[in-house]
Tab-separated table of C-alpha atoms in Angstrom:
chain	number	residue	atom	x	y	z
A	1	MET	CA	0.000	0.000	0.000
A	2	LYS	CA	1.087	3.588	-0.632
A	3	SER	CA	1.617	5.720	2.469
A	4	ILE	CA	2.662	9.343	2.961
A	5	THR	CA	5.426	9.140	5.534
A	6	ILE	CA	7.467	11.767	7.334
A	7	GLN	CA	10.798	9.973	7.618
A	8	THR	CA	12.449	12.764	9.599
A	9	PRO	CA	11.494	16.436	10.015
A	10	GLY	CA	11.455	18.034	6.570
A	11	LYS	CA	11.658	14.714	4.694
A	12	LEU	CA	8.346	13.471	3.253
A	13	GLU	CA	8.078	10.379	1.068
A	14	ILE	CA	5.314	8.411	-0.617
A	15	GLU	CA	6.485	4.896	0.077
A	16	GLU	CA	5.306	1.372	-0.530
A	17	ARG	CA	4.502	-0.342	2.768
A	18	PRO	CA	3.147	-3.806	3.578
A	19	LEU	CA	-0.626	-3.904	3.770
A	20	VAL	CA	-1.673	-3.452	7.406
A	21	ASN	CA	-3.965	-6.042	8.968
A	22	PRO	CA	-6.439	-5.205	11.739
A	23	GLN	CA	-5.622	-6.587	15.168
A	24	ALA	CA	-8.244	-7.976	17.559
A	25	GLY	CA	-10.973	-5.384	18.104
A	26	GLU	CA	-9.838	-3.299	15.118
A	27	VAL	CA	-11.072	-2.548	11.617
A	28	ARG	CA	-9.172	-1.600	8.490
A	29	ILE	CA	-10.344	1.366	6.440
A	30	LYS	CA	-9.652	1.785	2.742
A	31	VAL	CA	-9.135	5.537	2.712
A	32	SER	CA	-10.991	7.629	0.137
A	33	SER	CA	-9.968	11.110	1.275
A	34	ALA	CA	-8.082	12.827	4.063
A	35	GLY	CA	-7.772	16.417	5.225
A	36	ILE	CA	-4.577	18.340	5.899
A	37	CYS	CA	-4.400	19.976	9.331
A	38	GLY	CA	-1.897	22.412	10.793
A	39	SER	CA	-0.656	19.674	13.107
A	40	ASP	CA	0.329	17.597	10.047
A	41	VAL	CA	2.505	20.475	8.891
A	42	HIS	CA	3.962	20.764	12.404
A	43	ILE	CA	4.999	17.100	12.291
A	44	TYR	CA	6.456	17.614	8.815
A	45	ARG	CA	8.477	20.586	10.056
A	46	GLY	CA	9.526	18.895	13.287
A	47	HIS	CA	7.510	21.202	15.549
A	48	ASN	CA	5.247	18.615	17.195
A	49	PRO	CA	6.812	17.359	20.442
A	50	PHE	CA	4.552	14.281	20.537
A	51	ALA	CA	5.445	12.843	17.112
A	52	LYS	CA	7.797	9.893	16.653
A	53	TYR	CA	9.510	9.311	13.297
A	54	PRO	CA	9.082	7.816	10.809
A	55	ARG	CA	5.355	8.526	10.904
A	56	VAL	CA	2.460	8.166	8.494
A	57	ILE	CA	0.566	11.377	9.235
A	58	GLY	CA	-3.121	12.253	8.883
A	59	HIS	CA	-5.887	12.251	11.476
A	60	GLU	CA	-8.816	13.479	9.347
A	61	PHE	CA	-9.899	10.640	7.076
A	62	PHE	CA	-12.916	8.973	5.496
A	63	GLY	CA	-13.336	5.660	3.698
A	64	HIS	CA	-14.891	2.206	3.803
A	65	ILE	CA	-14.207	-0.698	6.149
A	66	ASP	CA	-12.655	-3.485	4.089
A	67	ALA	CA	-11.439	-5.886	6.811
A	68	VAL	CA	-12.097	-6.599	10.489
A	69	GLY	CA	-10.029	-8.133	13.263
A	70	GLU	CA	-10.945	-10.834	15.725
A	71	GLY	CA	-14.027	-9.997	17.769
A	72	VAL	CA	-15.462	-7.506	15.274
A	73	ASP	CA	-18.651	-8.401	13.396
A	74	ALA	CA	-17.852	-9.059	9.725
A	75	SER	CA	-21.094	-7.303	8.790
A	76	ARG	CA	-19.209	-4.036	9.291
A	77	ILE	CA	-17.257	-4.623	6.085
A	78	GLY	CA	-18.402	-2.093	3.502
A	79	GLU	CA	-19.532	0.590	5.968
A	80	ARG	CA	-18.848	4.246	5.082
A	81	VAL	CA	-16.945	5.549	8.083
A	82	VAL	CA	-14.864	8.361	9.498
A	83	GLY	CA	-12.113	7.649	11.982
A	84	ASP	CA	-11.834	9.214	15.417
A	85	PRO	CA	-8.074	9.654	15.932
A	86	VAL	CA	-8.322	9.544	19.745
A	87	VAL	CA	-7.229	6.103	20.969
A	88	SER	CA	-7.592	5.833	24.745
A	89	CYS	CA	-7.027	3.178	27.404
A	90	GLY	CA	-10.566	3.304	28.819
A	91	HIS	CA	-9.632	2.863	32.481
A	92	CYS	CA	-7.552	5.862	33.672
A	93	TYR	CA	-9.119	8.809	35.495
A	94	PRO	CA	-9.754	11.002	32.413
A	95	CYS	CA	-11.333	8.055	30.573
A	96	SER	CA	-13.525	7.227	33.570
A	97	VAL	CA	-14.968	10.757	33.601
A	98	GLY	CA	-15.654	10.907	29.855
A	99	ARG	CA	-12.515	12.718	28.733
A	100	PRO	CA	-10.572	10.158	26.687
A	101	ASN	CA	-8.978	12.997	24.702
A	102	VAL	CA	-6.580	13.530	27.616
A	103	CYS	CA	-6.151	9.851	28.476
A	104	ALA	CA	-3.066	9.088	30.571
A	105	GLU	CA	-1.964	6.697	27.801
A	106	LEU	CA	-3.317	8.727	24.870
A	107	GLN	CA	-2.403	7.719	21.352
A	108	VAL	CA	-3.440	9.950	18.479
A	109	ILE	CA	-3.697	8.373	15.044
A	110	GLY	CA	-1.321	10.234	12.746
A	111	VAL	CA	0.839	11.407	15.665
A	112	HIS	CA	1.658	8.560	18.057
A	113	ARG	CA	0.626	5.799	15.637
A	114	ASP	CA	0.352	5.675	11.853
A	115	GLY	CA	-2.456	7.703	10.349
A	116	GLY	CA	-4.801	8.168	7.444
A	117	PHE	CA	-2.503	9.599	4.749
A	118	SER	CA	-2.349	6.092	3.388
A	119	GLU	CA	-4.380	3.800	1.168
A	120	PHE	CA	-5.283	1.781	4.274
A	121	VAL	CA	-5.338	2.504	8.014
A	122	THR	CA	-6.283	0.414	11.048
A	123	LEU	CA	-7.946	1.631	14.233
A	124	PRO	CA	-10.164	0.336	17.056
A	125	ALA	CA	-13.614	-0.637	15.768
A	126	LYS	CA	-15.286	1.778	18.185
A	127	ASN	CA	-13.340	4.638	16.578
A	128	ALA	CA	-14.892	3.990	13.152
A	129	HIS	CA	-18.168	5.933	12.981
A	130	VAL	CA	-20.769	5.196	10.322
A	131	VAL	CA	-21.637	8.103	8.056
A	132	PRO	CA	-25.123	8.173	6.497
A	133	ASP	CA	-25.407	8.354	2.722
A	134	SER	CA	-26.927	11.838	3.015
A	135	ILE	CA	-23.463	13.202	3.855
A	136	PRO	CA	-21.239	13.357	0.726
A	137	ASP	CA	-17.728	11.912	0.872
A	138	ASN	CA	-15.934	15.277	0.958
A	139	GLU	CA	-18.122	16.566	3.774
A	140	ALA	CA	-17.670	13.328	5.706
A	141	THR	CA	-13.925	13.964	5.653
A	142	MET	CA	-14.650	17.201	7.530
A	143	VAL	CA	-16.253	15.544	10.565
A	144	GLU	CA	-13.029	15.518	12.611
A	145	PRO	CA	-12.339	19.283	12.249
A	146	PHE	CA	-15.863	20.034	13.456
A	147	THR	CA	-15.354	17.799	16.504
A	148	ILE	CA	-12.732	20.307	17.655
A	149	ALA	CA	-15.397	23.027	17.706
A	150	ALA	CA	-17.886	20.636	19.285
A	151	ASN	CA	-15.490	19.828	22.105
A	152	MET	CA	-14.805	23.489	22.802
A	153	CYS	CA	-18.474	24.490	22.685
A	154	SER	CA	-19.486	21.605	24.955
A	155	GLN	CA	-17.474	23.275	27.702
A	156	LEU	CA	-18.470	26.880	26.944
A	157	ASN	CA	-22.182	26.044	26.696
A	158	PRO	CA	-23.080	29.006	24.424
A	159	GLY	CA	-26.677	30.071	23.846
A	160	PRO	CA	-29.017	32.758	22.494
A	161	LEU	CA	-28.054	35.288	25.190
A	162	ASP	CA	-24.382	35.197	24.253
A	163	THR	CA	-22.260	37.591	22.248
A	164	ALA	CA	-19.279	35.599	20.979
A	165	LEU	CA	-15.820	36.835	20.060
A	166	VAL	CA	-13.673	34.458	17.997
A	167	TYR	CA	-9.972	35.114	17.560
A	168	GLY	CA	-8.773	33.655	14.265
A	169	ALA	CA	-10.600	32.792	11.055
A	170	GLY	CA	-8.604	29.732	10.096
A	171	PRO	CA	-10.155	26.247	10.035
A	172	MET	CA	-10.624	26.047	13.831
A	173	GLY	CA	-12.155	29.499	13.952
A	174	LEU	CA	-14.480	28.864	11.023
A	175	THR	CA	-15.783	25.563	12.375
A	176	SER	CA	-16.382	27.317	15.704
A	177	ILE	CA	-18.267	30.138	13.957
A	178	GLN	CA	-20.489	27.646	12.133
A	179	ALA	CA	-21.231	25.793	15.370
A	180	LEU	CA	-21.975	28.985	17.311
A	181	ARG	CA	-24.353	30.128	14.559
A	182	GLY	CA	-25.996	26.957	13.287
A	183	VAL	CA	-26.049	24.783	16.387
A	184	TYR	CA	-26.083	27.084	19.402
A	185	GLY	CA	-27.806	30.152	17.957
A	186	VAL	CA	-25.768	32.794	19.759
A	187	LYS	CA	-27.013	36.367	19.539
A	188	GLU	CA	-23.961	37.819	17.774
A	189	ILE	CA	-20.591	36.612	16.496
A	190	ILE	CA	-17.590	38.934	16.173
A	191	VAL	CA	-14.390	37.683	14.553
A	192	ALA	CA	-10.906	39.187	14.759
A	193	ASP	CA	-8.148	38.226	12.336
A	194	ARG	CA	-5.231	39.932	10.595
A	195	ILE	CA	-6.018	38.729	7.060
A	196	ASP	CA	-8.898	40.393	5.187
A	197	GLU	CA	-9.550	37.361	2.999
A	198	ARG	CA	-10.012	35.193	6.079
A	199	LEU	CA	-12.382	37.734	7.552
A	200	ALA	CA	-14.411	37.468	4.343
A	201	MET	CA	-14.572	33.699	4.902
A	202	ALA	CA	-15.695	34.339	8.472
A	203	THR	CA	-18.602	36.412	7.177
A	204	LEU	CA	-19.493	33.670	4.685
A	205	ASN	CA	-19.524	31.167	7.548
A	206	GLY	CA	-21.816	33.147	9.844
A	207	ALA	CA	-19.937	36.028	11.501
A	208	ASP	CA	-22.002	39.183	12.093
A	209	ARG	CA	-19.065	41.571	12.460
A	210	VAL	CA	-15.394	41.223	11.559
A	211	ILE	CA	-12.387	43.296	12.485
A	212	ASN	CA	-8.830	43.301	11.170
A	213	ASN	CA	-6.895	43.881	14.383
A	214	THR	CA	-3.573	44.471	12.658
A	215	HIS	CA	-3.875	48.221	12.996
A	216	ILE	CA	-7.156	48.625	14.914
A	217	ASP	CA	-7.136	48.179	18.673
A	218	LEU	CA	-9.727	45.509	19.416
A	219	LYS	CA	-10.421	46.732	22.947
A	220	SER	CA	-11.117	50.298	21.776
A	221	TRP	CA	-13.258	49.038	18.894
A	222	LEU	CA	-15.413	46.908	21.198
A	223	GLU	CA	-15.764	49.698	23.758
A	224	GLU	CA	-16.826	52.120	21.019
A	225	LYS	CA	-19.531	49.644	19.965
A	226	GLY	CA	-20.567	49.003	23.572
A	227	ILE	CA	-19.840	45.279	23.224
A	228	ARG	CA	-18.772	43.016	26.115
A	229	PRO	CA	-18.274	39.470	24.808
A	230	THR	CA	-19.771	36.756	26.981
A	231	VAL	CA	-18.122	33.860	25.112
A	232	ILE	CA	-14.578	34.142	23.741
A	233	ILE	CA	-12.809	31.465	21.690
A	234	ASP	CA	-9.093	31.684	21.002
A	235	ALA	CA	-8.688	29.857	17.700
A	236	ALA	CA	-5.590	31.880	16.752
A	237	CYS	CA	-3.541	30.240	19.501
A	238	HIS	CA	-1.126	33.014	20.438
A	239	PRO	CA	-0.046	33.497	24.082
A	240	SER	CA	-0.858	37.220	23.934
A	241	ILE	CA	-4.568	36.528	23.423
A	242	LEU	CA	-5.578	35.164	26.836
A	243	PRO	CA	-4.568	38.317	28.790
A	244	GLU	CA	-6.445	40.474	26.277
A	245	ALA	CA	-9.486	38.189	26.333
A	246	ILE	CA	-9.652	38.475	30.121
A	247	SER	CA	-9.674	42.265	29.859
A	248	LEU	CA	-12.351	42.298	27.127
A	249	ALA	CA	-14.719	39.748	28.632
A	250	SER	CA	-18.034	40.575	30.217
A	251	PRO	CA	-18.538	39.606	33.850
A	252	ALA	CA	-19.559	35.935	34.060
A	253	ALA	CA	-18.085	35.279	30.600
A	254	ARG	CA	-16.494	32.018	29.454
A	255	ILE	CA	-13.170	31.884	27.628
A	256	GLY	CA	-11.988	28.884	25.613
A	257	ILE	CA	-8.372	28.364	24.553
A	258	MET	CA	-7.114	25.868	21.971
A	259	GLY	CA	-3.445	26.823	21.680
A	260	PHE	CA	-0.435	24.603	22.405
A	261	SER	CA	2.228	27.305	22.691
A	262	SER	CA	4.808	26.723	25.395
A	263	ASP	CA	5.536	30.449	25.599
A	264	PRO	CA	4.400	32.031	28.874
A	265	CYS	CA	1.730	34.696	29.196
A	266	VAL	CA	1.035	36.973	32.148
A	267	ILE	CA	-2.507	37.135	33.506
A	268	SER	CA	-4.049	38.879	36.481
A	269	GLN	CA	-5.964	36.920	39.110
A	270	GLN	CA	-7.927	40.067	39.852
A	271	GLY	CA	-8.988	40.322	36.217
A	272	ILE	CA	-10.410	36.804	36.415
A	273	THR	CA	-11.973	36.690	39.862
A	274	SER	CA	-13.409	40.218	39.801
A	275	LYS	CA	-15.613	39.120	36.895
A	276	GLU	CA	-15.868	35.454	37.974
A	277	LEU	CA	-14.694	34.363	34.551
A	278	SER	CA	-14.530	30.710	33.548
A	279	ILE	CA	-11.517	29.660	31.465
A	280	PHE	CA	-11.568	26.367	29.578
A	281	SER	CA	-9.007	24.570	27.479
A	282	SER	CA	-9.800	22.009	24.802
A	283	ARG	CA	-7.726	19.292	23.170
A	284	LEU	CA	-8.881	17.050	20.323
A	285	ASN	CA	-12.370	15.665	21.029
A	286	SER	CA	-14.106	13.622	23.689
A	287	ASN	CA	-16.446	11.262	21.788
A	288	ARG	CA	-17.893	14.097	19.676
A	289	PHE	CA	-18.116	12.226	16.355
A	290	PRO	CA	-21.769	11.119	16.713
A	291	GLN	CA	-22.703	14.678	17.679
A	292	VAL	CA	-21.042	16.212	14.605
A	293	ILE	CA	-22.445	13.561	12.264
A	294	SER	CA	-25.870	14.540	13.613
A	295	TRP	CA	-25.131	18.240	12.963
A	296	MET	CA	-24.236	17.433	9.365
A	297	THR	CA	-27.246	15.189	8.865
A	298	GLU	CA	-29.524	17.974	10.137
A	299	LYS	CA	-27.692	20.594	7.995
A	300	LYS	CA	-26.804	22.685	11.044
A	301	VAL	CA	-23.281	23.156	9.676
A	302	GLN	CA	-22.026	23.460	6.100
A	303	PRO	CA	-18.605	21.792	5.866
A	304	GLU	CA	-18.409	22.327	2.101
A	305	LYS	CA	-17.819	26.038	2.713
A	306	LEU	CA	-14.419	25.263	4.212
A	307	ILE	CA	-13.069	23.024	1.434
A	308	THR	CA	-10.985	25.237	-0.860
A	309	HIS	CA	-8.533	22.786	-2.466
A	310	GLN	CA	-8.378	19.118	-3.472
A	311	TYR	CA	-5.374	17.139	-4.725
A	312	PRO	CA	-4.572	13.519	-5.549
A	313	TYR	CA	-2.397	12.136	-2.759
A	314	THR	CA	0.523	11.915	-5.179
A	315	GLU	CA	0.645	15.733	-5.126
A	316	VAL	CA	0.867	15.946	-1.339
A	317	LEU	CA	3.926	18.213	-1.366
A	318	GLU	CA	2.101	20.801	-3.456
A	319	ALA	CA	-0.965	20.436	-1.225
A	320	MET	CA	1.111	20.963	1.927
A	321	LYS	CA	2.817	23.969	0.363
A	322	ILE	CA	-0.522	25.602	-0.506
A	323	PHE	CA	-1.920	24.906	2.956
A	324	GLU	CA	1.165	26.305	4.663
A	325	GLU	CA	1.784	29.375	2.507
A	326	ASP	CA	-1.530	30.598	1.070
A	327	GLN	CA	-3.335	31.775	4.193
A	328	LYS	CA	-5.370	34.271	2.179
A	329	HIS	CA	-7.206	31.786	-0.005
A	330	CYS	CA	-6.614	28.315	1.444
A	331	CYS	CA	-8.726	26.888	4.262
A	332	LYS	CA	-9.164	23.133	4.036
A	333	VAL	CA	-7.203	20.899	1.668
A	334	LEU	CA	-8.336	17.349	0.907
A	335	LEU	CA	-6.140	14.563	-0.427
A	336	LYS	CA	-7.867	11.973	-2.604
A	337	PHE	CA	-6.806	8.313	-2.500
C-alpha cells in the first residue's frame, strides 16, 4: 500500500509499505480522502513534540471498512466511516470521567501511531463511525475538524443570550463560527483576524461583524460599539490573546483556549476573579463524532464552505505547500486516494 510518511522532520516520502492487517478489536479502512491539518505540517516541520519518526501522518480521514479483526462483526465490512483519531485506554481517570482525549496513555492516530494519509489505516472498531449516505464523501472527511469546535463548545455552553468573540478565522475558527451560529444560535458573532480574505470567509460562515486587528485596537473598537463578549474562543492560539481576552470579557463570561504554545503569558488573578470568569481549554475531542455527524445530517453546519482545495495524494507536497503558505485563499485541503 502507498503511504505518505514523514521519515524525519522536513523529509516526506510516498512509500510502498506492507498492507496493514487489523488486530483484535480493530477494523481496516480503505481511505478515500483525508484532510490536511496544521498539526500535520507541524509534524512535517519537526515542531510537534509528541510525534515519533518515521510517521504516516493524517488524522482526518474517510473511507470504507474493508477488513475486520478478531471480535469484530464481519457485517461491518463495507460501511462508510470516518475515523476518530483519539485512541484511549478506557480505564484511567480522564477516561472514567468521559474525557478520553486527555487519556493518561493517549495515542493519536497520525501522531503517536500511523495515520490516514495512506491507502489503508487500522484503528479500534469503536473509533470507526458510520456516516449516512446523506453526507457526501468530501463533507464526511470534515467531521473531525468540526469535533474540535464541538469539544470546545461543549465546555463553553453558548446560547441565544451570548455575544461571541472568535480570535482567528482559520479552520478552527471557522468551524467554531459555524457551530456557534448553526447549532447554538448565539445572539452575535464577532471575529478578529489579521487577514482580510479570512475575515471574508468568516462572514461567509456566519460572523455578524469582523475586524482586522492588525492596525485597529480591538479593545477600543469593542468599547466604542458598547460590546462586552460573553463567550470568547481563542482559535488563533497566540499566548498574547488570553490576557487580552480576560480584559475584554463581560462579567460571568467564558473563555476557551485551543493553543499549544509553550511560551508564557502573564494574567491577572484580579482580572479573572473580579468578573468570575470561567476559562476552559480544549484538546482534540471527547467522543464528539456522533454529535457532529448529527449536525451534518440535520444541515446545522455546512462543511463544504471550508473546502478550498483538493489534490490527488501523489501531489501531497504541493498540497502541503498551498496549505502552509496561502493563508489568504486556502482553508481546508483534501487529499484523494
